[in-house]
Amino acid sequence: MDTKQIEELVDEIIQGADDRYAIIMKSYQTPIFHYCYHILGNRCEAEDATQEVFFKAYRNLKKYSPIMPFAAWLYKIAYHHCIDLIRKRKWTKLLPFLMQDKESQSDIERHIENVYFSEDVFLAMQTLSVEERTLLLLRGVEEKTYEEISLIMNKNAASLRKKFERTASKFRSAYSPLGKGGSAHDESKQIAREY
């Protein structure tokens, strides 16, 4: 969805066409969920966080300014919401998705778990700080520019570029030993190589 389409949708929603907000949600729900999942490490919390992000965005839609790309604005809301959740629960490194009942998952859910949420990728991500995970996901997965990321994280774009290189190296180091054990999936190895 381009900038003009987003601005038109936002104007329509502000004018009272609340049903148009579903278009925005449909466009951004999956990437915001993936982001929340990798920051929070828990599927249920990520689902709740995603809903809360869209609720907060809707409530504050009048405050949105086209100076910032809409996606960056949503990610900024998601970033701050996830940070708040982590602070509230006094972050512990758990592996909640490994304890899920695999029989209760659909084929699609199992495929997503095996590819995008593999144990090895998850474990490697847990070696990173929340800020590092955010940077890695926004740049490496969501392909945001450093300028967009600087808007989301309130950091200098040049320093983010340097930090990304260090973070990607840290992720690869944490991921490599896991992959040698033979438990990494081919698709998740591809994710690590892309960083």
CSV table of C-alpha atoms in Angstrom, one decimal:
chain,number,residue,atom,x,y,z
A,1,MET,CA,0.0,0.0,0.0
A,2,ASP,CA,1.6,3.3,-1.0
A,3,THR,CA,1.7,6.5,1.0
A,4,LYS,CA,-1.2,8.2,-0.9
A,5,GLN,CA,-3.5,5.2,-0.3
A,6,ILE,CA,-2.6,5.2,3.4
A,7,GLU,CA,-3.3,8.9,3.7
A,8,GLU,CA,-6.6,8.6,2.0
A,9,LEU,CA,-7.6,5.6,4.2
A,10,VAL,CA,-6.6,7.5,7.3
A,11,ASP,CA,-8.6,10.5,6.2
A,12,GLU,CA,-11.7,8.3,5.5
A,13,ILE,CA,-11.4,6.6,8.9
A,14,ILE,CA,-11.0,9.9,10.8
A,15,GLN,CA,-14.1,11.2,8.9
A,16,GLY,CA,-16.1,8.2,10.3
A,17,ALA,CA,-15.6,5.3,7.9
A,18,ASP,CA,-14.4,3.0,10.7
A,19,ASP,CA,-14.9,-0.1,8.5
A,20,ARG,CA,-12.0,1.0,6.3
A,21,TYR,CA,-9.6,0.3,9.2
A,22,ALA,CA,-9.9,-3.4,8.4
A,23,ILE,CA,-7.9,-2.7,5.2
A,24,ILE,CA,-5.0,-1.3,7.2
A,25,MET,CA,-5.1,-4.2,9.6
A,26,LYS,CA,-5.1,-6.7,6.8
A,27,SER,CA,-2.1,-5.1,5.2
A,28,TYR,CA,0.0,-4.9,8.3
A,29,GLN,CA,-1.2,-7.6,10.7
A,30,THR,CA,1.2,-10.4,9.7
A,31,PRO,CA,4.4,-8.3,9.8
A,32,ILE,CA,3.4,-6.7,13.1
A,33,PHE,CA,2.6,-10.1,14.5
A,34,HIS,CA,6.0,-11.6,13.4
A,35,TYR,CA,7.8,-8.6,15.0
A,36,CYS,CA,5.9,-8.9,18.3
A,37,TYR,CA,6.5,-12.7,18.3
A,38,HIS,CA,10.2,-12.4,18.0
A,39,ILE,CA,10.4,-9.6,20.6
A,40,LEU,CA,8.2,-11.3,23.1
A,41,GLY,CA,8.9,-15.0,22.3
A,42,ASN,CA,5.4,-16.1,23.0
A,43,ARG,CA,2.6,-16.7,20.4
A,44,CYS,CA,-0.3,-15.8,22.7
A,45,GLU,CA,1.4,-12.6,23.9
A,46,ALA,CA,2.3,-11.7,20.3
A,47,GLU,CA,-1.3,-12.2,19.2
A,48,ASP,CA,-2.6,-10.0,22.1
A,49,ALA,CA,0.2,-7.4,21.5
A,50,THR,CA,-0.7,-7.3,17.8
A,51,GLN,CA,-4.4,-6.5,18.6
A,52,GLU,CA,-3.3,-3.9,21.2
A,53,VAL,CA,-1.0,-2.2,18.7
A,54,PHE,CA,-3.8,-1.9,16.2
A,55,PHE,CA,-6.2,-0.7,18.9
A,56,LYS,CA,-3.7,2.0,20.0
A,57,ALA,CA,-3.0,3.0,16.4
A,58,TYR,CA,-6.8,3.4,15.8
A,59,ARG,CA,-7.2,5.4,19.0
A,60,ASN,CA,-4.4,7.7,18.0
A,61,LEU,CA,-5.0,7.9,14.3
A,62,LYS,CA,-5.7,11.6,14.5
A,63,LYS,CA,-2.2,12.1,15.8
A,64,TYR,CA,-0.6,10.3,12.8
A,65,SER,CA,1.5,12.6,10.6
A,66,PRO,CA,2.4,11.7,7.1
A,67,ILE,CA,5.9,13.0,7.9
A,68,MET,CA,6.6,9.5,9.2
A,69,PRO,CA,5.8,6.5,6.9
A,70,PHE,CA,2.7,4.7,8.3
A,71,ALA,CA,4.4,1.4,8.6
A,72,ALA,CA,7.2,3.0,10.7
A,73,TRP,CA,4.5,4.6,12.9
A,74,LEU,CA,2.9,1.2,13.5
A,75,TYR,CA,6.3,-0.4,14.3
A,76,LYS,CA,7.1,2.4,16.7
A,77,ILE,CA,3.8,1.7,18.5
A,78,ALA,CA,4.6,-2.1,18.5
A,79,TYR,CA,8.2,-1.4,19.7
A,80,HIS,CA,7.0,0.6,22.7
A,81,HIS,CA,4.2,-1.7,23.5
A,82,CYS,CA,6.5,-4.8,23.5
A,83,ILE,CA,9.1,-3.0,25.6
A,84,ASP,CA,6.3,-2.2,28.2
A,85,LEU,CA,5.2,-5.8,28.3
A,86,ILE,CA,8.8,-7.0,28.8
A,87,ARG,CA,9.3,-4.5,31.6
A,88,LYS,CA,6.0,-5.6,33.3
A,89,ARG,CA,6.8,-9.3,33.3
A,90,LYS,CA,10.5,-8.9,34.2
A,91,TRP,CA,11.6,-10.7,31.1
A,92,THR,CA,12.8,-14.3,31.4
A,93,LYS,CA,14.2,-16.4,28.7
A,94,LEU,CA,11.5,-19.1,28.1
A,95,LEU,CA,10.8,-21.3,25.2
A,96,PRO,CA,7.0,-21.2,25.2
A,97,PHE,CA,6.4,-22.4,21.7
A,98,LEU,CA,8.3,-25.6,22.4
A,99,MET,CA,5.8,-26.6,25.0
A,100,GLN,CA,2.8,-26.2,22.7
A,101,ASP,CA,0.7,-29.3,21.9
A,102,LYS,CA,1.7,-30.0,18.3
A,103,GLU,CA,-1.4,-32.1,17.7
A,104,SER,CA,-3.6,-29.0,18.2
A,105,GLN,CA,-1.8,-27.0,15.5
A,106,SER,CA,-3.0,-26.9,11.9
A,107,ASP,CA,-0.6,-27.8,9.0
A,108,ILE,CA,-0.2,-24.1,8.3
A,109,GLU,CA,0.8,-23.3,11.9
A,110,ARG,CA,3.3,-26.2,11.9
A,111,HIS,CA,4.8,-25.0,8.6
A,112,ILE,CA,5.2,-21.4,10.0
A,113,GLU,CA,6.7,-22.8,13.2
A,114,ASN,CA,9.2,-25.0,11.3
A,115,VAL,CA,10.3,-22.2,8.9
A,116,TYR,CA,10.0,-18.9,10.5
A,117,PHE,CA,9.9,-19.8,14.2
A,118,SER,CA,12.3,-22.7,14.3
A,119,GLU,CA,13.9,-23.5,17.7
A,120,ASP,CA,17.4,-22.6,16.5
A,121,VAL,CA,16.4,-19.2,15.2
A,122,PHE,CA,14.4,-18.6,18.4
A,123,LEU,CA,17.4,-19.6,20.6
A,124,ALA,CA,19.8,-17.4,18.6
A,125,MET,CA,17.4,-14.5,18.8
A,126,GLN,CA,17.2,-14.9,22.6
A,127,THR,CA,21.0,-14.1,22.8
A,128,LEU,CA,20.2,-10.6,21.6
A,129,SER,CA,18.9,-7.6,23.5
A,130,VAL,CA,15.4,-6.4,22.7
A,131,GLU,CA,17.0,-3.4,20.9
A,132,GLU,CA,19.2,-5.8,18.8
A,133,ARG,CA,16.3,-8.1,18.0
A,134,THR,CA,14.2,-5.1,16.9
A,135,LEU,CA,17.1,-3.8,14.7
A,136,LEU,CA,17.7,-7.3,13.2
A,137,LEU,CA,14.0,-7.9,12.4
A,138,LEU,CA,13.3,-4.4,11.0
A,139,ARG,CA,16.3,-4.3,8.8
A,140,GLY,CA,16.9,-8.0,8.0
A,141,VAL,CA,13.4,-9.3,7.8
A,142,GLU,CA,11.1,-6.3,7.2
A,143,GLU,CA,13.8,-4.6,5.0
A,144,LYS,CA,13.2,-1.2,6.5
A,145,THR,CA,15.6,1.6,5.7
A,146,TYR,CA,17.9,2.9,8.4
A,147,GLU,CA,16.1,6.1,8.3
A,148,GLU,CA,12.7,4.4,9.0
A,149,ILE,CA,14.3,2.4,11.8
A,150,SER,CA,15.7,5.6,13.3
A,151,LEU,CA,12.2,7.0,13.4
A,152,ILE,CA,10.9,3.8,15.1
A,153,MET,CA,13.6,3.5,17.6
A,154,ASN,CA,14.6,7.2,18.1
A,155,LYS,CA,18.2,6.4,17.3
A,156,ASN,CA,20.7,7.9,14.8
A,157,ALA,CA,20.6,6.1,11.4
A,158,ALA,CA,24.4,6.0,11.1
A,159,SER,CA,24.9,4.4,14.5
A,160,LEU,CA,22.1,1.9,13.6
A,161,ARG,CA,24.0,0.9,10.5
A,162,LYS,CA,27.1,0.0,12.6
A,163,LYS,CA,25.0,-1.7,15.3
A,164,PHE,CA,23.2,-3.8,12.7
A,165,GLU,CA,26.5,-5.2,11.4
A,166,ARG,CA,27.6,-6.1,15.0
A,167,THR,CA,24.1,-7.5,15.7
A,168,ALA,CA,24.0,-9.6,12.6
A,169,SER,CA,27.5,-11.0,13.4
A,170,LYS,CA,26.3,-11.8,17.0
A,171,PHE,CA,23.2,-13.5,15.7
A,172,ARG,CA,25.3,-15.6,13.2
A,173,SER,CA,27.7,-16.6,16.0
A,174,ALA,CA,24.8,-17.7,18.2
A,175,TYR,CA,23.0,-19.5,15.4
A,176,SER,CA,26.0,-21.3,13.9
A,177,PRO,CA,26.7,-23.7,16.8
A,178,LEU,CA,23.0,-24.6,17.0
A,179,GLY,CA,22.9,-25.5,13.3
A,180,LYS,CA,25.9,-27.8,13.6
A,181,GLY,CA,23.9,-30.0,15.9
A,182,GLY,CA,21.7,-31.0,13.0
A,183,SER,CA,18.5,-29.6,14.5
A,184,ALA,CA,18.2,-26.5,12.3
A,185,HIS,CA,15.8,-26.5,9.4
A,186,ASP,CA,17.1,-25.6,6.0
A,187,GLU,CA,14.7,-22.7,5.8
A,188,SER,CA,15.9,-21.2,9.1
A,189,LYS,CA,19.5,-21.6,7.9
A,190,GLN,CA,18.5,-19.4,5.0
A,191,ILE,CA,17.2,-16.8,7.4
A,192,ALA,CA,20.5,-16.7,9.2
A,193,ARG,CA,22.5,-16.4,5.9
A,194,GLU,CA,20.3,-13.5,4.9
A,195,TYR,CA,21.5,-11.5,7.9
